[in-house]
Tab-separated table of C-alpha atoms in Angstrom:
chain	number	residue	atom	x	y	z
A	1	MET	CA	-27.387	172.390	90.433
A	2	THR	CA	-27.424	175.372	88.093
A	3	THR	CA	-25.136	175.961	85.159
A	4	GLY	CA	-23.381	178.698	87.102
A	5	GLN	CA	-22.780	176.327	89.954
A	6	HIS	CA	-21.172	173.826	87.597
A	7	ARG	CA	-18.844	176.531	86.370
A	8	ALA	CA	-17.979	177.378	89.969
A	9	ALA	CA	-17.168	173.789	90.729
A	10	GLN	CA	-15.062	173.324	87.598
A	11	PRO	CA	-14.029	176.721	86.158
A	12	GLU	CA	-12.652	176.888	82.649
A	13	THR	CA	-9.868	179.427	82.809
A	14	GLY	CA	-7.193	177.871	80.639
A	15	PRO	CA	-5.748	174.746	79.103
A	16	GLU	CA	-4.371	173.502	82.431
A	17	ASP	CA	-7.783	173.786	84.072
A	18	ASP	CA	-9.351	171.794	81.224
A	19	ALA	CA	-7.221	168.757	82.054
A	20	PRO	CA	-9.377	165.929	83.412
A	21	LEU	CA	-9.117	164.946	87.039
A	22	PRO	CA	-6.813	162.012	87.786
A	23	THR	CA	-8.556	158.680	87.929
A	24	VAL	CA	-9.693	157.231	91.246
A	25	ALA	CA	-6.775	154.802	91.193
A	26	GLU	CA	-4.272	157.575	90.442
A	27	GLN	CA	-5.534	159.789	93.250
A	28	MET	CA	-5.499	156.956	95.761
A	29	ALA	CA	-2.040	155.831	94.654
A	30	ASP	CA	-0.709	159.367	95.114
A	31	GLN	CA	-2.068	159.624	98.654
A	32	LEU	CA	-0.821	156.183	99.674
A	33	GLY	CA	2.501	156.381	97.865
A	34	GLY	CA	1.505	153.392	95.758
A	35	TRP	CA	1.709	149.819	96.978
A	36	ARG	CA	5.366	150.315	97.819
A	37	GLY	CA	4.609	153.327	100.028
A	38	LEU	CA	1.813	151.443	101.761
A	39	VAL	CA	4.029	148.459	102.507
A	40	GLU	CA	7.071	150.482	103.502
A	41	SER	CA	5.153	152.634	105.971
A	42	SER	CA	3.754	149.514	107.642
A	43	ILE	CA	7.005	147.555	107.942
A	44	PRO	CA	8.464	149.422	110.984
A	45	VAL	CA	5.284	148.832	112.994
A	46	VAL	CA	5.209	145.156	111.989
A	47	VAL	CA	8.849	144.834	113.013
A	48	PHE	CA	8.128	146.410	116.385
A	49	VAL	CA	5.108	144.174	117.076
A	50	VAL	CA	6.928	140.963	116.114
A	51	ALA	CA	10.223	141.858	117.816
A	52	ASN	CA	8.416	142.855	120.981
A	53	ILE	CA	6.510	139.560	121.097
A	54	ILE	CA	9.608	137.405	120.726
A	55	GLY	CA	11.988	139.666	122.659
A	56	ASP	CA	12.225	142.743	124.849
A	57	LEU	CA	11.065	146.308	124.388
A	58	ARG	CA	14.375	148.008	123.661
A	59	PRO	CA	15.538	145.614	120.925
A	60	ALA	CA	12.100	146.032	119.351
A	61	VAL	CA	12.451	149.827	119.448
A	62	ILE	CA	15.937	149.680	117.932
A	63	ALA	CA	14.798	147.280	115.218
A	64	SER	CA	11.747	149.338	114.200
A	65	VAL	CA	13.637	152.634	114.084
A	66	SER	CA	16.522	151.041	112.182
A	67	VAL	CA	14.145	149.641	109.566
A	68	ALA	CA	12.413	153.020	109.197
A	69	VAL	CA	15.767	154.780	108.718
A	70	LEU	CA	16.867	152.111	106.220
A	71	ILE	CA	13.700	152.535	104.156
A	72	ALA	CA	14.056	156.328	104.088
A	73	GLY	CA	17.734	156.046	103.154
A	74	LEU	CA	17.009	153.551	100.381
A	75	ARG	CA	14.374	155.809	98.864
A	76	LEU	CA	16.742	158.761	99.065
A	77	ALA	CA	19.527	156.784	97.389
A	78	GLN	CA	17.149	155.766	94.606
A	79	ARG	CA	15.998	159.389	94.244
A	80	ARG	CA	12.436	158.385	94.857
A	81	PRO	CA	9.895	160.551	96.727
A	82	ILE	CA	10.579	160.189	100.444
A	83	ARG	CA	7.509	162.000	101.835
A	84	HIS	CA	5.792	158.815	103.001
A	85	ALA	CA	9.033	157.321	104.320
A	86	VAL	CA	9.838	160.490	106.281
A	87	ASN	CA	6.318	160.625	107.704
A	88	GLY	CA	6.641	157.002	108.792
A	89	LEU	CA	10.076	157.605	110.276
A	90	PHE	CA	8.819	160.635	112.183
A	91	GLY	CA	5.838	158.741	113.635
A	92	VAL	CA	7.882	155.691	114.560
A	93	GLY	CA	10.647	157.842	116.039
A	94	ILE	CA	8.355	159.717	118.422
A	95	GLY	CA	6.615	156.563	119.615
A	96	ALA	CA	9.939	154.768	120.012
A	97	ALA	CA	11.411	157.639	122.039
A	98	ILE	CA	8.450	157.670	124.439
A	99	ALA	CA	8.450	153.884	124.838
A	100	TRP	CA	12.222	153.881	125.405
A	101	ARG	CA	11.927	156.561	128.073
A	102	THR	CA	8.987	155.031	129.952
A	103	GLY	CA	9.973	151.394	129.446
A	104	ASN	CA	6.366	150.619	128.542
A	105	GLU	CA	5.793	149.016	125.135
A	106	ARG	CA	2.248	150.314	124.784
A	107	ASP	CA	3.563	153.881	124.809
A	108	PHE	CA	4.972	153.192	121.344
A	109	TYR	CA	1.408	153.626	120.076
A	110	LEU	CA	0.486	156.653	122.220
A	111	PRO	CA	1.434	159.402	119.704
A	112	GLY	CA	-0.695	157.753	117.026
A	113	ILE	CA	-3.654	157.552	119.399
A	114	LEU	CA	-3.354	161.199	120.408
A	115	TYR	CA	-2.901	162.274	116.800
A	116	GLY	CA	-5.980	160.291	115.789
A	117	ILE	CA	-8.115	161.884	118.500
A	118	GLY	CA	-6.972	165.369	117.528
A	119	TYR	CA	-7.536	164.718	113.833
A	120	GLY	CA	-11.002	163.269	114.385
A	121	VAL	CA	-12.088	166.164	116.604
A	122	ALA	CA	-10.692	168.723	114.136
A	123	LEU	CA	-12.663	167.096	111.313
A	124	LEU	CA	-15.937	167.257	113.224
A	125	ILE	CA	-15.351	170.849	114.343
A	126	SER	CA	-14.574	171.935	110.779
A	127	ALA	CA	-17.826	170.342	109.603
A	128	ALA	CA	-19.789	172.047	112.395
A	129	ILE	CA	-18.533	175.502	111.371
A	130	ARG	CA	-19.124	174.818	107.659
A	131	GLN	CA	-15.427	174.788	106.792
A	132	PRO	CA	-15.085	171.053	106.055
A	133	LEU	CA	-11.472	169.924	106.136
A	134	VAL	CA	-12.058	167.317	103.457
A	135	GLY	CA	-13.052	170.109	101.076
A	136	TRP	CA	-9.931	172.124	101.758
A	137	ILE	CA	-7.717	169.048	101.485
A	138	TRP	CA	-9.402	168.259	98.156
A	139	SER	CA	-8.608	171.801	96.978
A	140	VAL	CA	-4.925	171.376	97.789
A	141	LEU	CA	-4.382	167.809	96.574
A	142	VAL	CA	-6.731	167.531	93.611
A	143	ALA	CA	-8.126	170.916	92.515
A	144	LYS	CA	-4.731	172.632	92.068
A	145	GLY	CA	-5.421	174.991	94.954
A	146	ARG	CA	-8.800	176.159	93.692
A	147	SER	CA	-11.625	176.479	96.229
A	148	GLU	CA	-14.611	177.355	94.020
A	149	TRP	CA	-16.524	174.553	95.710
A	150	ARG	CA	-17.218	177.085	98.487
A	151	ASP	CA	-19.619	178.840	96.082
A	152	ASP	CA	-21.577	175.672	95.369
A	153	PRO	CA	-24.030	174.755	98.177
A	154	LYS	CA	-24.266	171.172	96.926
A	155	LEU	CA	-20.499	170.696	97.081
A	156	VAL	CA	-20.287	172.375	100.477
A	157	ARG	CA	-22.936	169.966	101.733
A	158	THR	CA	-21.137	167.004	100.148
A	159	PHE	CA	-17.766	167.907	101.650
A	160	THR	CA	-19.398	168.532	105.030
A	161	GLN	CA	-20.998	165.087	105.006
A	162	LEU	CA	-17.723	163.482	103.935
A	163	THR	CA	-15.848	165.327	106.671
A	164	VAL	CA	-18.291	164.044	109.290
A	165	LEU	CA	-17.827	160.511	107.920
A	166	TRP	CA	-14.037	160.820	108.147
A	167	GLY	CA	-14.252	162.232	111.680
A	168	VAL	CA	-16.580	159.512	112.963
A	169	VAL	CA	-14.544	156.678	111.423
A	170	TRP	CA	-11.285	158.174	112.675
A	171	LEU	CA	-12.592	158.527	116.244
A	172	ALA	CA	-14.073	155.020	116.131
A	173	LYS	CA	-10.833	153.350	115.110
A	174	VAL	CA	-8.725	155.385	117.528
A	175	GLY	CA	-11.286	154.628	120.236
A	176	VAL	CA	-10.620	150.912	119.810
A	177	GLN	CA	-6.891	151.515	120.139
A	178	ALA	CA	-7.351	153.773	123.148
A	179	GLY	CA	-9.456	151.107	124.858
A	180	LEU	CA	-6.747	148.499	124.309
A	181	TYR	CA	-4.117	150.967	125.512
A	182	LEU	CA	-5.986	151.613	128.763
A	183	ALA	CA	-6.583	147.877	129.204
A	184	HIS	CA	-2.824	147.188	128.852
A	185	GLN	CA	-3.468	144.853	125.914
A	186	ASP	CA	-0.114	145.573	124.308
A	187	THR	CA	-0.012	142.838	121.649
A	188	ALA	CA	-3.662	143.355	120.694
A	189	LEU	CA	-2.949	147.072	120.439
A	190	GLY	CA	-0.180	146.407	117.918
A	191	VAL	CA	-2.442	144.188	115.839
A	192	ALA	CA	-5.224	146.791	115.986
A	193	ARG	CA	-2.799	149.496	114.884
A	194	LEU	CA	-2.087	147.508	111.724
A	195	ALA	CA	-5.626	146.309	111.051
A	196	LEU	CA	-7.188	149.732	111.617
A	197	GLY	CA	-4.507	151.638	109.738
A	198	TYR	CA	-4.738	151.468	105.965
A	199	PRO	CA	-7.964	149.485	105.377
A	200	PRO	CA	-10.319	152.214	106.740
A	201	TYR	CA	-8.145	154.908	105.144
A	202	VAL	CA	-8.340	153.271	101.709
A	203	LEU	CA	-12.102	152.824	102.024
A	204	LEU	CA	-12.605	156.469	103.040
A	205	LEU	CA	-10.446	157.660	100.143
A	206	LEU	CA	-12.423	155.536	97.705
A	207	ILE	CA	-15.764	156.842	99.011
A	208	THR	CA	-14.530	160.442	98.937
A	209	VAL	CA	-13.147	160.370	95.398
A	210	TRP	CA	-16.174	158.519	94.022
A	211	THR	CA	-18.655	160.860	95.750
A	212	VAL	CA	-16.998	164.111	94.692
A	213	ARG	CA	-16.514	162.967	91.106
A	214	ARG	CA	-20.183	161.956	90.953
A	215	VAL	CA	-21.373	165.308	92.324
A	216	THR	CA	-19.119	167.389	90.057
A	217	ARG	CA	-19.786	165.390	86.904
A	218	VAL	CA	-21.347	167.722	84.321
A	219	PRO	CA	-24.498	166.097	82.914
A	220	GLN	CA	-24.721	165.630	79.170
A	221	PRO	CA	-27.335	167.921	77.543
A	222	SER	CA	-30.526	166.151	76.545
A	223	PRO	CA	-31.083	165.919	72.765
A	224	LEU	CA	-33.729	168.243	71.366
A	225	PRO	CA	-37.014	166.599	70.341
A	226	GLY	CA	-36.856	165.486	66.723
A	227	ALA	CA	-33.077	165.850	66.547
């Protein structure tokens, strides 16, 4: 990578731009909402799976939606960020509405499956047309809106490879859920939804942050002979 390319990847235009990138842990915590956000977004699904095993569909739907609303309300009352809680409430609400209407418990997971397929396909298409979604998401969430990575062939290649990785993993995990959905394995589908939720997401985030930071790290100049 040339010196000009390093400047394109990390331009120095002012004091704010000179601030170091957040640490890996800080970036992951922001995306997951911290441990509390991770746990809170999983609770409604856990409640649905358990309540549906020991009872009927409709009480399970009511319980999961009620818990999601309670979590969002608690965060709002505490004046904490509610983005993750609202996202969880929205996802649970759509699945619950479909399951309530059809009377089929597996339909609770259908929106997540469809979303996962769409997201995975979009990732692969963006990589194929050299507009990797992971790169653009990085620009928004980490690079303060800057997209100078587009001028660096090495970064474009890195973000393209990462986008393909995200797309393949996303389609693989949603493929497992879709197979269980079509096989009417309702309880196994709930367990798979939990097991294939955050663990792959955390791993992909870790790989992405580590890879991009490694590629964009400016090498230290070599000392002159005799210095």
